[in-house]
PDB file of C-alpha atoms in Angstrom:
ATOM      1  CA  MET A 414      19.637   2.123  16.381  1.00  0.00           C
ATOM      2  CA  GLY A 415      18.274   1.075  12.968  1.00  0.00           C
ATOM      3  CA  TYR A 416      18.532   2.729   9.614  1.00  0.00           C
ATOM      4  CA  ASN A 417      15.843   4.712   7.859  1.00  0.00           C
ATOM      5  CA  PRO A 418      13.821   2.712   5.332  1.00  0.00           C
ATOM      6  CA  HIS A 419      15.285   2.825   1.848  1.00  0.00           C
ATOM      7  CA  GLY A 420      13.008   1.867  -1.030  1.00  0.00           C
ATOM      8  CA  HIS A 421       9.395   2.576  -1.836  1.00  0.00           C
ATOM      9  CA  TYR A 422       6.111   0.738  -2.188  1.00  0.00           C
ATOM     10  CA  GLU A 423       2.386   1.242  -2.534  1.00  0.00           C
ATOM     11  CA  LEU A 424      -0.215  -1.249  -1.285  1.00  0.00           C
ATOM     12  CA  TRP A 425      -3.946  -1.355  -1.935  1.00  0.00           C
ATOM     13  CA  VAL A 426      -6.823  -3.833  -2.061  1.00  0.00           C
ATOM     14  CA  GLU A 427      -9.476  -4.268  -4.718  1.00  0.00           C
ATOM     15  CA  GLY A 428     -11.951  -7.073  -4.144  1.00  0.00           C
ATOM     16  CA  THR A 429     -10.024 -10.194  -3.193  1.00  0.00           C
ATOM     17  CA  THR A 430      -6.727  -9.004  -4.643  1.00  0.00           C
ATOM     18  CA  LEU A 431      -3.944  -7.239  -2.775  1.00  0.00           C
ATOM     19  CA  PHE A 432      -1.888  -5.032  -5.106  1.00  0.00           C
ATOM     20  CA  ALA A 433       1.689  -3.907  -4.541  1.00  0.00           C
ATOM     21  CA  LYS A 434       3.948  -1.650  -6.542  1.00  0.00           C
ATOM     22  CA  VAL A 435       7.542  -1.673  -5.366  1.00  0.00           C
ATOM     23  CA  SER A 436      10.459   0.488  -6.429  1.00  0.00           C
ATOM     24  CA  GLY A 437      13.965   1.496  -5.538  1.00  0.00           C
ATOM     25  CA  SER A 438      16.630  -0.463  -3.732  1.00  0.00           C
ATOM     26  CA  TRP A 439      15.282  -1.897  -0.471  1.00  0.00           C
ATOM     27  CA  ASN A 440      16.970  -2.226   2.877  1.00  0.00           C
ATOM     28  CA  MET A 441      15.700  -4.391   5.729  1.00  0.00           C
ATOM     29  CA  GLU A 442      13.793  -1.517   7.336  1.00  0.00           C
ATOM     30  CA  CYS A 443      11.779  -0.932   4.175  1.00  0.00           C
ATOM     31  CA  ALA A 444      11.075  -4.665   3.866  1.00  0.00           C
ATOM     32  CA  GLN A 445       9.898  -4.808   7.491  1.00  0.00           C
ATOM     33  CA  GLU A 446       7.555  -1.842   7.004  1.00  0.00           C
ATOM     34  CA  PHE A 447       6.227  -3.460   3.824  1.00  0.00           C
ATOM     35  CA  GLU A 448       5.676  -6.735   5.701  1.00  0.00           C
ATOM     36  CA  LYS A 449       3.776  -5.008   8.501  1.00  0.00           C
ATOM     37  CA  GLU A 450       1.496  -3.024   6.185  1.00  0.00           C
ATOM     38  CA  PHE A 451       0.992  -5.986   3.846  1.00  0.00           C
ATOM     39  CA  MET A 452      -0.077  -8.255   6.713  1.00  0.00           C
ATOM     40  CA  ALA A 453      -2.444  -5.606   8.098  1.00  0.00           C
ATOM     41  CA  LEU A 454      -4.228  -5.388   4.728  1.00  0.00           C
ATOM     42  CA  ALA A 455      -4.240  -9.148   4.118  1.00  0.00           C
ATOM     43  CA  LYS A 456      -5.804  -9.873   7.516  1.00  0.00           C
ATOM     44  CA  HIS A 457      -9.063  -8.391   6.202  1.00  0.00           C
ATOM     45  CA  PHE A 458      -9.590 -11.248   3.713  1.00  0.00           C
ATOM     46  CA  SER A 459     -12.011 -13.848   5.013  1.00  0.00           C
ATOM     47  CA  GLY A 460     -11.186 -16.536   2.455  1.00  0.00           C
ATOM     48  CA  GLY A 461      -8.726 -17.157  -0.335  1.00  0.00           C
ATOM     49  CA  TRP A 462      -7.138 -14.159  -1.980  1.00  0.00           C
ATOM     50  CA  GLY A 463      -4.832 -13.163  -4.795  1.00  0.00           C
ATOM     51  CA  HIS A 464      -1.849 -10.865  -5.038  1.00  0.00           C
ATOM     52  CA  ILE A 465      -0.314  -8.905  -7.884  1.00  0.00           C
ATOM     53  CA  VAL A 466       3.014  -7.130  -7.497  1.00  0.00           C
ATOM     54  CA  CYS A 467       4.592  -4.756 -10.011  1.00  0.00           C
ATOM     55  CA  LEU A 468       8.367  -5.142  -9.841  1.00  0.00           C
ATOM     56  CA  ASN A 469       9.571  -3.224 -12.907  1.00  0.00           C
ATOM     57  CA  ASP A 470      10.979  -0.361 -10.823  1.00  0.00           C
ATOM     58  CA  TRP A 471      12.337  -2.542  -8.017  1.00  0.00           C
ATOM     59  CA  GLU A 472      16.126  -2.394  -7.839  1.00  0.00           C
ATOM     60  CA  LEU A 473      16.484  -5.427  -5.536  1.00  0.00           C
ATOM     61  CA  GLY A 474      17.808  -4.983  -2.010  1.00  0.00           C
ATOM     62  CA  THR A 475      20.178  -6.020   0.730  1.00  0.00           C
ATOM     63  CA  LEU A 476      20.559  -9.676   1.677  1.00  0.00           C
ATOM     64  CA  GLU A 477      18.380  -9.232   4.785  1.00  0.00           C
ATOM     65  CA  VAL A 478      15.418  -8.313   2.569  1.00  0.00           C
ATOM     66  CA  SER A 479      15.218 -11.933   1.413  1.00  0.00           C
ATOM     67  CA  GLU A 480      14.667 -13.175   4.959  1.00  0.00           C
ATOM     68  CA  VAL A 481      11.781 -10.757   5.492  1.00  0.00           C
ATOM     69  CA  ILE A 482      10.114 -11.594   2.167  1.00  0.00           C
ATOM     70  CA  GLU A 483      10.499 -15.358   2.699  1.00  0.00           C
ATOM     71  CA  ARG A 484       8.855 -15.009   6.132  1.00  0.00           C
ATOM     72  CA  LEU A 485       6.045 -12.902   4.645  1.00  0.00           C
ATOM     73  CA  VAL A 486       5.417 -15.431   1.867  1.00  0.00           C
ATOM     74  CA  GLU A 487       5.051 -18.242   4.417  1.00  0.00           C
ATOM     75  CA  TRP A 488       2.644 -16.110   6.464  1.00  0.00           C
ATOM     76  CA  CYS A 489       0.617 -15.302   3.339  1.00  0.00           C
ATOM     77  CA  ILE A 490       0.250 -18.942   2.307  1.00  0.00           C
ATOM     78  CA  VAL A 491      -0.849 -19.943   5.813  1.00  0.00           C
ATOM     79  CA  ASN A 492      -3.326 -17.038   5.772  1.00  0.00           C
ATOM     80  CA  GLY A 493      -5.129 -17.800   2.517  1.00  0.00           C
ATOM     81  CA  LEU A 494      -2.984 -16.520  -0.356  1.00  0.00           C
ATOM     82  CA  GLU A 495      -3.794 -18.791  -3.295  1.00  0.00           C
ATOM     83  CA  ARG A 496      -2.402 -16.989  -6.344  1.00  0.00           C
ATOM     84  CA  ALA A 497       0.363 -14.434  -6.825  1.00  0.00           C
ATOM     85  CA  ALA A 498       1.330 -12.696 -10.056  1.00  0.00           C
ATOM     86  CA  ASN A 499       4.754 -11.080 -10.353  1.00  0.00           C
ATOM     87  CA  VAL A 500       5.039  -8.440 -13.078  1.00  0.00           C
ATOM     88  CA  TYR A 501       8.428  -7.362 -14.439  1.00  0.00           C
ATOM     89  CA  GLN A 502      10.251  -7.018 -17.722  1.00  0.00           C
ATOM     90  CA  PRO A 503      12.451 -10.043 -18.454  1.00  0.00           C
ATOM     91  CA  SER A 504      15.511  -9.961 -16.209  1.00  0.00           C
ATOM     92  CA  ALA A 505      17.641 -12.968 -15.372  1.00  0.00           C
ATOM     93  CA  LEU A 506      18.790 -11.328 -12.140  1.00  0.00           C
ATOM     94  CA  LYS A 507      15.278 -10.445 -10.902  1.00  0.00           C
ATOM     95  CA  HIS A 508      14.071 -13.889 -11.926  1.00  0.00           C
ATOM     96  CA  ALA A 509      16.806 -15.583  -9.883  1.00  0.00           C
ATOM     97  CA  VAL A 510      16.316 -13.365  -6.817  1.00  0.00           C
ATOM     98  CA  ILE A 511      12.521 -13.700  -6.833  1.00  0.00           C
ATOM     99  CA  ASN A 512      12.670 -17.478  -7.342  1.00  0.00           C
ATOM    100  CA  LYS A 513      15.011 -17.756  -4.353  1.00  0.00           C
ATOM    101  CA  MET A 514      12.653 -15.774  -2.087  1.00  0.00           C
ATOM    102  CA  ILE A 515       9.248 -17.011  -3.246  1.00  0.00           C
ATOM    103  CA  VAL A 516       8.121 -20.567  -3.861  1.00  0.00           C
ATOM    104  CA  SER A 517       6.365 -21.309  -7.147  1.00  0.00           C
ATOM    105  CA  GLU A 518       3.842 -23.734  -5.639  1.00  0.00           C
ATOM    106  CA  GLN A 519       3.042 -24.829  -2.102  1.00  0.00           C
ATOM    107  CA  ASP A 520      -0.089 -26.107  -0.334  1.00  0.00           C
ATOM    108  CA  GLY A 521      -2.536 -24.824  -2.977  1.00  0.00           C
ATOM    109  CA  PHE A 522      -0.555 -21.638  -3.606  1.00  0.00           C
ATOM    110  CA  VAL A 523       0.658 -20.902  -7.151  1.00  0.00           C
ATOM    111  CA  ARG A 524       2.873 -18.043  -8.328  1.00  0.00           C
ATOM    112  CA  ALA A 525       3.384 -16.963 -11.929  1.00  0.00           C
ATOM    113  CA  ALA A 526       5.464 -14.261 -13.615  1.00  0.00           C
ATOM    114  CA  PHE A 527       4.353 -11.941 -16.402  1.00  0.00           C
ATOM    115  CA  ASP A 528       5.966  -9.175 -18.415  1.00  0.00           C
ATOM    116  CA  ASN A 529       2.855  -6.973 -18.367  1.00  0.00           C
ATOM    117  CA  LEU A 530       0.122  -6.052 -15.937  1.00  0.00           C
ATOM    118  CA  GLN A 531      -2.807  -6.973 -18.179  1.00  0.00           C
ATOM    119  CA  ASP A 532      -1.670 -10.589 -18.633  1.00  0.00           C
ATOM    120  CA  ALA A 533      -1.164 -10.871 -14.868  1.00  0.00           C
ATOM    121  CA  ALA A 534      -4.655  -9.486 -14.179  1.00  0.00           C
ATOM    122  CA  ASP A 535      -6.196 -11.818 -16.786  1.00  0.00           C
ATOM    123  CA  TRP A 536      -4.480 -14.825 -15.187  1.00  0.00           C
ATOM    124  CA  LEU A 537      -5.669 -13.894 -11.687  1.00  0.00           C
ATOM    125  CA  THR A 538      -9.196 -13.467 -13.028  1.00  0.00           C
ATOM    126  CA  GLU A 539      -9.062 -16.891 -14.733  1.00  0.00           C
ATOM    127  CA  GLU A 540      -7.797 -18.367 -11.457  1.00  0.00           C
ATOM    128  CA  GLY A 541     -10.834 -17.073  -9.552  1.00  0.00           C
ATOM    129  CA  PHE A 542      -9.668 -13.661  -8.341  1.00  0.00           C
ATOM    130  CA  PRO A 543     -11.321 -11.052 -10.569  1.00  0.00           C
ATOM    131  CA  THR A 544      -8.735  -8.361 -11.141  1.00  0.00           C
ATOM    132  CA  ALA A 545      -9.359  -5.341 -13.349  1.00  0.00           C
ATOM    133  CA  ILE A 546      -6.602  -3.018 -14.483  1.00  0.00           C
ATOM    134  CA  GLU A 547      -7.483   0.559 -15.382  1.00  0.00           C
TER     135      GLU A 547
END
């Protein structure tokens, strides 16, 4: 018997960009639900795509979360993810955890971190994935 998911997220697609907003402290069950929903949305892209994730309200998670996110990142790169923008206020701890889970560059994939959503959207747009923030 598993635990109930702990943590929250929202996922949506605009154009060729998959958006995520994550919050709370995640357990493995939340990470697995996120992975499943994320993959279902990403499967609709027919070519390269971008991703922007807002992490300001994310309070990290259990150790098992890392395994799920690392697996999801590999799946994303194999399935056309070309650019990912992480958005969070400067935090040495978040920086270390995210860098452990997500590669910075691999097989044409590039990830960058920003302290605000507008800079992240501008970067994705410059990289070929028009992303507007309202």
